Amino acid sequence: MRFLVKKRLLLLALVFSTMLACACGNNHKASNLTVDKERIIIGFSQVGAESDWRYANTNSMKEALSLSNGYELIFDDGQQKQSNQITAIRKFIQQEVDYIVLAPVTESGWDTVLQEAKDANIPVILVDRMVDVKDDSLFTCWVGSDFELEAKKVTAWLKQYCDNEEINPEEVHIVNIQGNIGASAQIGRTKGIEDACKEYGWDLVDEVCGDFTQAKGREVMKEFLKQYDNINVVYCENDNEAFGAIEAIEDAGIKVGSDIKNGEIMVLSFDGVNKTALEYVKEGKISCIGECNPDHGPRVRSIIDTLHMGGKPEKLQYVNESLFVSGSNITSLIVDGQVYPITEITDEE
Ligand code: AHR
């Protein structure tokens, strides 16, 4: 029944789009409405455009789920607001898309709208961040990063660095510029640094949200430097915050770098998507970046293809990630008994 109604709607949309294209000659607008009955229609609710990682992720999704690949992607930018994302999902349900892909801004608050999608028989694929729902049948599967593991690797690197340089734990004074509160990336990365500070005896001076943006990262770091005079490590929960923090540190006349014994402030970060961030690693401005891989488009596409052919994709799909460093003579790390490789950024990169 749902199938029949949907086909009728698609036919109507096709007729309407053709009329519109003839009437106004605007191919770009009209092409959004042109629906091929054979195409797989996907509604994608993206968090926003807060970071370079996010741009890369959006591009990856758009490229993989393109018209030429046989998909129609209805893209919605949630502008970092959960209410916008909920509205987008409700629209996708009304439009009777074949699949909903959701990159949730925060983990909580999704039960009701995901139940609506389930009632409408539309599979929901989560990408990047996770949701915290009572019933995990409300989503079909998830693909993304292990954010806590990323943090464990970065903090294991810092521990190894301090051991090599004979820096005592009580001499390590860390501020944390957090991502937007309640996002999986913030939850995992904040837990990682808090646990490490407890375990290794480092001083966690303060933690404030930097929204994953450069502007907020700069603002937060500027305030930290006004309030505390002992900071020697800034742990930024993404590279855009790190860019802002570096600006604030340099504006204050302090050098960024790993030589914390001689007054430098060490910058640690996550993502490694932007070329400048990797350039900064090479220059020593960022000491270590925990990789966060944004290329989920092909992964989501393969999940959709599996579902479309009646298959059952794995419920939780973690991506493999590395650590980007330069010249610290640390070549691998052991976290939870497992050895992880490190990517040395050199001139050939
Ligand atoms: O959820 C992934 C995180 O979100 C990335 O680390 C960050 O840059 C983005 O905004």
PDB file of N, CA, C and O in Angstrom, residues 52-57 239 270-278 289 291-295 324:
ATOM      1  N   ASP A  52      36.114  21.682   9.288  1.00  0.00           N
ATOM      2  CA  ASP A  52      36.628  21.137   8.016  1.00  0.00           C
ATOM      3  C   ASP A  52      36.260  19.663   7.888  1.00  0.00           C
ATOM      4  O   ASP A  52      36.005  19.172   6.797  1.00  0.00           O
ATOM      5  N   TRP A  53      36.256  18.979   9.029  1.00  0.00           N
ATOM      6  CA  TRP A  53      35.851  17.571   9.038  1.00  0.00           C
ATOM      7  C   TRP A  53      34.438  17.438   8.456  1.00  0.00           C
ATOM      8  O   TRP A  53      34.153  16.574   7.641  1.00  0.00           O
ATOM      9  N   ARG A  54      33.559  18.332   8.914  1.00  0.00           N
ATOM     10  CA  ARG A  54      32.158  18.248   8.503  1.00  0.00           C
ATOM     11  C   ARG A  54      32.006  18.479   7.001  1.00  0.00           C
ATOM     12  O   ARG A  54      31.224  17.814   6.331  1.00  0.00           O
ATOM     13  N   TYR A  55      32.761  19.468   6.470  1.00  0.00           N
ATOM     14  CA  TYR A  55      32.719  19.711   5.021  1.00  0.00           C
ATOM     15  C   TYR A  55      33.153  18.464   4.263  1.00  0.00           C
ATOM     16  O   TYR A  55      32.535  18.067   3.274  1.00  0.00           O
ATOM     17  N   ALA A  56      34.247  17.871   4.734  1.00  0.00           N
ATOM     18  CA  ALA A  56      34.767  16.677   4.066  1.00  0.00           C
ATOM     19  C   ALA A  56      33.743  15.547   4.120  1.00  0.00           C
ATOM     20  O   ALA A  56      33.537  14.816   3.149  1.00  0.00           O
ATOM     21  N   ASN A  57      33.073  15.428   5.260  1.00  0.00           N
ATOM     22  CA  ASN A  57      32.073  14.369   5.430  1.00  0.00           C
ATOM     23  C   ASN A  57      30.882  14.597   4.494  1.00  0.00           C
ATOM     24  O   ASN A  57      30.399  13.674   3.829  1.00  0.00           O
ATOM     25  N   ASP A 239      40.425  20.009  15.202  1.00  0.00           N
ATOM     26  CA  ASP A 239      41.473  20.877  14.635  1.00  0.00           C
ATOM     27  C   ASP A 239      41.031  22.332  14.518  1.00  0.00           C
ATOM     28  O   ASP A 239      41.861  23.238  14.631  1.00  0.00           O
ATOM     29  N   PHE A 270      42.334  16.678  17.251  1.00  0.00           N
ATOM     30  CA  PHE A 270      41.673  15.546  16.568  1.00  0.00           C
ATOM     31  C   PHE A 270      41.219  15.957  15.171  1.00  0.00           C
ATOM     32  O   PHE A 270      40.905  17.124  14.942  1.00  0.00           O
ATOM     33  N   ASP A 271      41.159  15.035  14.289  1.00  0.00           N
ATOM     34  CA  ASP A 271      40.659  15.104  12.905  1.00  0.00           C
ATOM     35  C   ASP A 271      41.780  14.797  11.900  1.00  0.00           C
ATOM     36  O   ASP A 271      41.793  13.733  11.333  1.00  0.00           O
ATOM     37  N   GLY A 272      42.650  15.816  11.605  1.00  0.00           N
ATOM     38  CA  GLY A 272      43.696  15.584  10.605  1.00  0.00           C
ATOM     39  C   GLY A 272      43.162  15.570   9.192  1.00  0.00           C
ATOM     40  O   GLY A 272      43.677  14.867   8.322  1.00  0.00           O
ATOM     41  N   VAL A 273      42.112  16.350   8.949  1.00  0.00           N
ATOM     42  CA  VAL A 273      41.491  16.397   7.623  1.00  0.00           C
ATOM     43  C   VAL A 273      42.055  17.565   6.823  1.00  0.00           C
ATOM     44  O   VAL A 273      42.411  17.433   5.651  1.00  0.00           O
ATOM     45  N   ASN A 274      42.144  18.719   7.468  1.00  0.00           N
ATOM     46  CA  ASN A 274      42.609  19.941   6.828  1.00  0.00           C
ATOM     47  C   ASN A 274      44.131  19.868   6.609  1.00  0.00           C
ATOM     48  O   ASN A 274      44.873  19.458   7.491  1.00  0.00           O
ATOM     49  N   LYS A 275      44.562  20.306   5.399  1.00  0.00           N
ATOM     50  CA  LYS A 275      45.996  20.254   5.055  1.00  0.00           C
ATOM     51  C   LYS A 275      46.826  21.099   6.008  1.00  0.00           C
ATOM     52  O   LYS A 275      47.942  20.754   6.369  1.00  0.00           O
ATOM     53  N   THR A 276      46.254  22.255   6.417  1.00  0.00           N
ATOM     54  CA  THR A 276      46.986  23.145   7.326  1.00  0.00           C
ATOM     55  C   THR A 276      47.264  22.443   8.650  1.00  0.00           C
ATOM     56  O   THR A 276      48.343  22.614   9.235  1.00  0.00           O
ATOM     57  N   ALA A 277      46.320  21.645   9.116  1.00  0.00           N
ATOM     58  CA  ALA A 277      46.522  20.939  10.386  1.00  0.00           C
ATOM     59  C   ALA A 277      47.728  19.999  10.265  1.00  0.00           C
ATOM     60  O   ALA A 277      48.572  19.939  11.164  1.00  0.00           O
ATOM     61  N   LEU A 278      47.823  19.288   9.144  1.00  0.00           N
ATOM     62  CA  LEU A 278      48.948  18.362   8.964  1.00  0.00           C
ATOM     63  C   LEU A 278      50.254  19.137   8.773  1.00  0.00           C
ATOM     64  O   LEU A 278      51.319  18.716   9.233  1.00  0.00           O
ATOM     65  N   ILE A 289      47.876  14.654  16.478  1.00  0.00           N
ATOM     66  CA  ILE A 289      46.450  14.686  16.090  1.00  0.00           C
ATOM     67  C   ILE A 289      45.920  13.255  16.080  1.00  0.00           C
ATOM     68  O   ILE A 289      46.482  12.372  15.422  1.00  0.00           O
ATOM     69  N   GLU A 291      43.544  10.894  14.516  1.00  0.00           N
ATOM     70  CA  GLU A 291      42.790  10.937  13.256  1.00  0.00           C
ATOM     71  C   GLU A 291      41.304  10.658  13.488  1.00  0.00           C
ATOM     72  O   GLU A 291      40.941   9.770  14.268  1.00  0.00           O
ATOM     73  N   CYS A 292      40.456  11.440  12.820  1.00  0.00           N
ATOM     74  CA  CYS A 292      39.020  11.151  12.770  1.00  0.00           C
ATOM     75  C   CYS A 292      38.658  11.113  11.294  1.00  0.00           C
ATOM     76  O   CYS A 292      38.783  12.117  10.589  1.00  0.00           O
ATOM     77  N   ASN A 293      38.261   9.959  10.823  1.00  0.00           N
ATOM     78  CA  ASN A 293      38.064   9.757   9.379  1.00  0.00           C
ATOM     79  C   ASN A 293      36.666  10.198   8.952  1.00  0.00           C
ATOM     80  O   ASN A 293      35.675   9.683   9.471  1.00  0.00           O
ATOM     81  N   PRO A 294      36.572  11.149   7.994  1.00  0.00           N
ATOM     82  CA  PRO A 294      35.252  11.652   7.594  1.00  0.00           C
ATOM     83  C   PRO A 294      34.646  10.954   6.363  1.00  0.00           C
ATOM     84  O   PRO A 294      33.522  11.257   5.961  1.00  0.00           O
ATOM     85  N   ASP A 295      35.393  10.014   5.773  1.00  0.00           N
ATOM     86  CA  ASP A 295      34.984   9.489   4.455  1.00  0.00           C
ATOM     87  C   ASP A 295      33.931   8.389   4.573  1.00  0.00           C
ATOM     88  O   ASP A 295      34.163   7.239   4.188  1.00  0.00           O
ATOM     89  N   PHE A 324      48.539  11.247  13.970  1.00  0.00           N
ATOM     90  CA  PHE A 324      49.494  11.990  13.154  1.00  0.00           C
ATOM     91  C   PHE A 324      50.471  12.735  14.061  1.00  0.00           C
ATOM     92  O   PHE A 324      50.050  13.543  14.915  1.00  0.00           O
TER      93      PHE A 324
END
